[in-house]
Coordinates of C-alpha atoms in Angstrom, one line a residue:
M1 CA -30.8 -17.1 -14.8
T2 CA -34.4 -18.1 -14.0
H3 CA -33.0 -21.0 -11.9
L4 CA -31.1 -18.4 -9.8
L5 CA -34.2 -16.4 -9.1
R6 CA -36.5 -19.4 -8.5
S7 CA -34.0 -21.3 -6.2
P8 CA -32.4 -18.7 -3.9
H9 CA -31.5 -21.3 -1.3
D10 CA -29.7 -23.5 -3.7
T11 CA -28.0 -20.5 -5.3
L12 CA -26.9 -19.3 -1.8
E13 CA -25.4 -22.7 -1.1
S14 CA -23.5 -22.6 -4.4
I15 CA -22.2 -19.1 -3.7
A16 CA -21.2 -20.1 -0.2
G17 CA -19.1 -22.9 -1.7
I18 CA -17.4 -20.5 -4.2
A19 CA -16.7 -18.0 -1.4
R20 CA -15.1 -20.7 0.7
Q21 CA -12.8 -21.7 -2.1
A22 CA -11.8 -18.1 -2.7
G23 CA -11.3 -17.7 1.1
D24 CA -8.9 -20.7 1.1
A25 CA -6.8 -19.1 -1.6
I26 CA -6.7 -15.8 0.3
L27 CA -5.6 -17.5 3.5
D28 CA -2.8 -19.3 1.6
V29 CA -1.4 -15.8 0.5
Y30 CA -2.2 -14.4 4.0
A31 CA 0.2 -17.0 5.5
S32 CA 3.0 -16.0 3.2
D33 CA 5.3 -13.1 2.8
F34 CA 3.1 -11.5 0.1
E35 CA 3.9 -8.4 -2.0
V36 CA 1.6 -5.3 -2.0
R37 CA 1.3 -3.4 -5.3
G38 CA -0.5 -0.2 -6.2
K39 CA -3.3 0.0 -8.8
D40 CA -3.9 3.0 -11.0
D41 CA -6.1 4.6 -8.4
A42 CA -3.4 4.1 -5.8
S43 CA -5.4 1.5 -3.9
P44 CA -3.4 -1.6 -2.8
V45 CA -3.7 -5.0 -4.5
T46 CA -2.2 -8.4 -3.7
A47 CA -2.0 -11.9 -5.2
A48 CA -4.8 -12.8 -2.9
D49 CA -7.2 -10.4 -4.6
E50 CA -6.3 -11.8 -8.0
R51 CA -6.4 -15.5 -7.1
A52 CA -9.7 -15.2 -5.3
E53 CA -11.3 -13.3 -8.2
A54 CA -10.2 -16.0 -10.7
I55 CA -11.8 -18.7 -8.5
I56 CA -15.0 -16.7 -8.2
L57 CA -15.3 -15.8 -11.9
A58 CA -14.8 -19.5 -12.8
G59 CA -17.4 -20.6 -10.3
L60 CA -20.0 -18.0 -11.4
H61 CA -19.5 -18.8 -15.0
A62 CA -20.1 -22.5 -14.3
L63 CA -23.2 -21.6 -12.3
S64 CA -24.7 -19.0 -14.6
P65 CA -22.8 -18.6 -17.9
D66 CA -25.2 -16.1 -19.3
V67 CA -25.2 -13.7 -16.3
P68 CA -22.6 -10.9 -16.5
V69 CA -20.1 -10.4 -13.7
I70 CA -18.9 -7.0 -12.5
A71 CA -15.7 -7.8 -10.5
E72 CA -13.3 -5.3 -8.9
E73 CA -10.1 -6.4 -10.5
E74 CA -11.7 -7.0 -13.8
V75 CA -13.0 -3.5 -13.8
A76 CA -9.6 -2.2 -12.8
A77 CA -8.2 -4.0 -15.9
G78 CA -10.8 -2.3 -18.1
R79 CA -12.9 -5.4 -18.6
V80 CA -16.5 -4.2 -17.9
P81 CA -19.3 -6.1 -19.4
E82 CA -22.7 -4.5 -20.1
V83 CA -25.3 -5.2 -17.4
D84 CA -29.0 -5.6 -17.7
R85 CA -31.6 -6.4 -15.0
V86 CA -29.6 -9.3 -13.5
F87 CA -25.9 -9.4 -12.9
W88 CA -23.3 -10.4 -10.3
L89 CA -21.2 -8.0 -8.2
V90 CA -18.0 -9.4 -6.8
D91 CA -15.3 -8.0 -4.5
P92 CA -12.9 -10.9 -4.1
L93 CA -11.1 -9.3 -1.2
D94 CA -12.9 -6.4 0.5
G95 CA -10.7 -4.8 3.2
T96 CA -7.3 -5.2 1.5
K97 CA -5.9 -2.7 4.1
E98 CA -7.2 -5.0 6.8
F99 CA -5.5 -8.0 5.0
I100 CA -2.2 -6.1 4.8
N101 CA -2.4 -5.2 8.5
R102 CA -3.3 -8.8 9.3
N103 CA -6.2 -8.1 11.6
G104 CA -8.5 -10.7 10.0
E105 CA -11.3 -8.2 9.1
F106 CA -11.4 -8.8 5.4
T107 CA -14.1 -10.5 3.4
V108 CA -15.1 -12.2 0.1
N109 CA -18.2 -10.5 -1.3
I110 CA -20.5 -12.1 -3.9
A111 CA -24.0 -10.6 -4.7
L112 CA -26.7 -11.1 -7.3
V113 CA -28.4 -7.9 -8.4
V114 CA -31.9 -8.1 -9.7
D115 CA -33.7 -5.0 -11.0
G116 CA -31.3 -2.7 -9.2
Q117 CA -31.5 -4.4 -5.8
P118 CA -29.2 -7.1 -4.3
G119 CA -31.4 -10.2 -4.3
L120 CA -29.0 -12.5 -2.5
G121 CA -25.4 -12.3 -1.2
V122 CA -22.6 -14.0 0.7
V123 CA -20.0 -12.2 2.9
F124 CA -17.2 -14.5 4.1
A125 CA -14.5 -13.5 6.5
P126 CA -12.1 -16.5 6.0
A127 CA -9.6 -15.5 8.8
L128 CA -12.5 -15.3 11.3
D129 CA -14.3 -18.3 9.8
R130 CA -17.5 -16.3 9.8
M131 CA -19.9 -16.2 6.9
F132 CA -23.1 -14.1 6.4
L133 CA -25.7 -15.2 3.9
G134 CA -29.0 -13.7 2.8
A135 CA -31.6 -13.9 0.2
Q136 CA -34.9 -12.1 -0.1
G137 CA -37.6 -14.6 0.7
S138 CA -35.2 -17.0 2.4
G139 CA -33.9 -15.0 5.4
A140 CA -30.5 -14.1 6.6
F141 CA -28.0 -16.3 8.4
V142 CA -24.5 -16.4 10.0
E143 CA -22.3 -19.5 9.9
E144 CA -19.5 -19.8 12.4
H145 CA -17.3 -22.9 12.9
G146 CA -19.7 -25.1 11.1
H147 CA -22.9 -23.9 12.8
R148 CA -25.5 -21.9 11.0
R149 CA -28.2 -19.8 12.6
P150 CA -30.7 -17.2 11.5
I151 CA -30.1 -13.5 12.2
A152 CA -32.2 -10.4 12.1
C153 CA -31.7 -6.7 12.8
R154 CA -32.9 -5.6 16.3
A155 CA -35.1 -2.8 17.6
V156 CA -33.1 0.1 19.0
P157 CA -32.3 -0.5 22.7
A158 CA -33.4 2.0 25.3
E159 CA -29.9 3.2 25.9
G160 CA -29.6 4.3 22.3
L161 CA -27.8 3.5 19.1
T162 CA -24.8 1.3 18.6
V163 CA -23.0 2.9 15.6
V164 CA -20.5 1.0 13.5
A165 CA -17.9 3.0 11.6
S166 CA -15.1 2.3 9.2
R167 CA -11.8 1.3 10.6
S168 CA -9.7 2.5 7.7
H169 CA -11.8 5.3 6.1
G170 CA -13.2 7.3 9.1
D171 CA -14.3 10.9 8.8
A172 CA -14.9 12.0 12.4
A173 CA -16.4 15.4 11.6
A174 CA -18.9 14.0 9.0
L175 CA -19.9 11.2 11.4
E176 CA -20.5 13.7 14.3
S177 CA -22.7 15.8 12.0
F178 CA -24.7 12.8 10.8
L179 CA -25.3 11.7 14.4
A180 CA -26.1 15.1 15.8
G181 CA -29.1 15.0 18.1
R182 CA -29.3 11.2 18.3
Q183 CA -28.7 9.3 21.5
V184 CA -25.6 7.1 20.9
A185 CA -24.8 4.3 23.3
E186 CA -21.6 3.1 21.6
T187 CA -19.5 3.5 18.5
R188 CA -17.6 0.5 17.2
S189 CA -15.1 0.2 14.4
A190 CA -14.9 -2.7 12.0
G191 CA -13.3 -3.4 8.6
S192 CA -14.7 -4.2 5.2
S193 CA -18.3 -5.2 4.6
L194 CA -18.5 -6.7 8.1
K195 CA -20.0 -3.4 9.2
L196 CA -23.1 -4.0 7.2
C197 CA -23.4 -7.5 8.6
L198 CA -23.1 -6.3 12.2
V199 CA -26.3 -4.3 11.6
A200 CA -28.0 -7.3 9.9
S201 CA -27.1 -9.5 12.9
G202 CA -28.4 -7.1 15.5
E203 CA -24.9 -6.3 16.9
A204 CA -25.3 -2.6 15.7
D205 CA -28.1 -0.3 14.7
V206 CA -26.7 2.0 12.1
Y207 CA -23.7 2.1 9.7
P208 CA -23.3 5.5 8.0
R209 CA -20.8 5.5 5.1
L210 CA -19.9 9.1 4.4
G211 CA -17.2 8.5 1.8
R212 CA -16.6 6.9 -1.5
T213 CA -17.5 3.2 -2.0
M214 CA -18.1 1.1 -5.1
E215 CA -21.1 -1.1 -5.7
W216 CA -19.0 -4.3 -5.4
D217 CA -17.9 -3.2 -1.9
I218 CA -21.3 -3.4 -0.4
A219 CA -23.8 -5.3 -2.5
A220 CA -23.4 -8.7 -0.7
G221 CA -23.7 -7.1 2.7
H222 CA -26.7 -5.1 1.5
A223 CA -28.3 -8.4 0.4
V224 CA -27.8 -9.8 3.9
L225 CA -29.2 -6.6 5.4
L226 CA -32.4 -6.7 3.4
A227 CA -32.9 -10.3 4.2
A228 CA -32.5 -9.5 7.9
G229 CA -35.1 -6.7 7.8
A230 CA -32.8 -3.7 7.5
R231 CA -32.5 -1.0 4.9
V232 CA -29.8 1.0 3.1
D233 CA -30.7 4.5 2.1
V234 CA -29.0 7.3 0.2
V235 CA -28.1 10.0 2.8
A236 CA -28.9 12.9 0.6
D237 CA -32.6 12.1 -0.1
G238 CA -33.5 8.9 1.9
T239 CA -34.2 6.8 -1.2
P240 CA -33.2 3.2 -1.3
L241 CA -29.6 2.6 -2.6
R242 CA -29.7 1.1 -6.1
Y243 CA -27.2 -0.8 -8.2
G244 CA -26.1 -0.7 -11.9
K245 CA -25.3 3.0 -11.7
P246 CA -22.9 4.6 -14.3
G247 CA -19.4 4.0 -13.1
F248 CA -20.7 1.7 -10.3
D249 CA -19.8 4.2 -7.5
N250 CA -22.1 4.9 -4.6
P251 CA -23.3 8.1 -3.0
H252 CA -23.0 8.5 0.8
F253 CA -25.4 6.0 2.4
A254 CA -26.6 4.7 5.7
A255 CA -27.6 1.2 6.7
W256 CA -30.4 1.2 9.3
G257 CA -31.7 -1.6 11.5
A258 CA -35.3 -2.1 12.3
G259 CA -36.9 1.3 13.1
A260 CA -33.5 2.8 13.8
Q261 CA -34.0 5.7 11.5
D262 CA -37.5 6.6 12.6
N263 CA -37.4 5.6 16.3
V264 CA -34.0 6.9 17.5
H265 CA -33.9 8.3 21.0
R266 CA -33.2 12.0 20.9
Q267 CA -31.5 14.0 23.6
G268 CA -33.1 16.7 25.6

């Protein structure tokens, strides 16, 4: 465990490798005539979710056998380990609806939580061959087609905010209320945790999520955001979003780029 905290770069590289292995398994299923089943909460699940999670669990156990792992399909099966100040959060296939619709916007998410905050994380979109990585103290990066470069959130452009919203879970009325009085230049849609990464990479300024999410859905993207200089706040009170909450569900939150919350351009 101390190795993970002392060597974030090496840990990120290890996690990137595990995410790529999981991504390969997902793409194998993606190319097949796969079956879609319903879980107890009516959300969809495929063999890709299960195969990817098995690969990730094995990889994390080899890397850090004493660190508990909270993983989506394990939790769905009732296997929930107790967590302390350090634990892994895993969503083996975030954006299952995107996967089923075959639009490519699904991701593998792996994050290490330290004292309630995501200390490092990897978000990998295997169909797009796009990986986002971030660790506090080491910076944030995107890797595309074998080339890695640093990323950072941007200052709000003069024309106003670029807002990124969910492709599959939109609430138009809630979003309109949230943005009331703010100058918005553009609203974009994206699937899965890629929305968080678009803010981290300076492709968008704010991502409000005004609906239910689980901690494993967003922890990896949150880690990339923090490393890129952005923040994720609870909408109700503006406090930083934290992890290890009872039930692992999140309140409504907003991811803000550099100064986007305080320096938005207001109309009239």
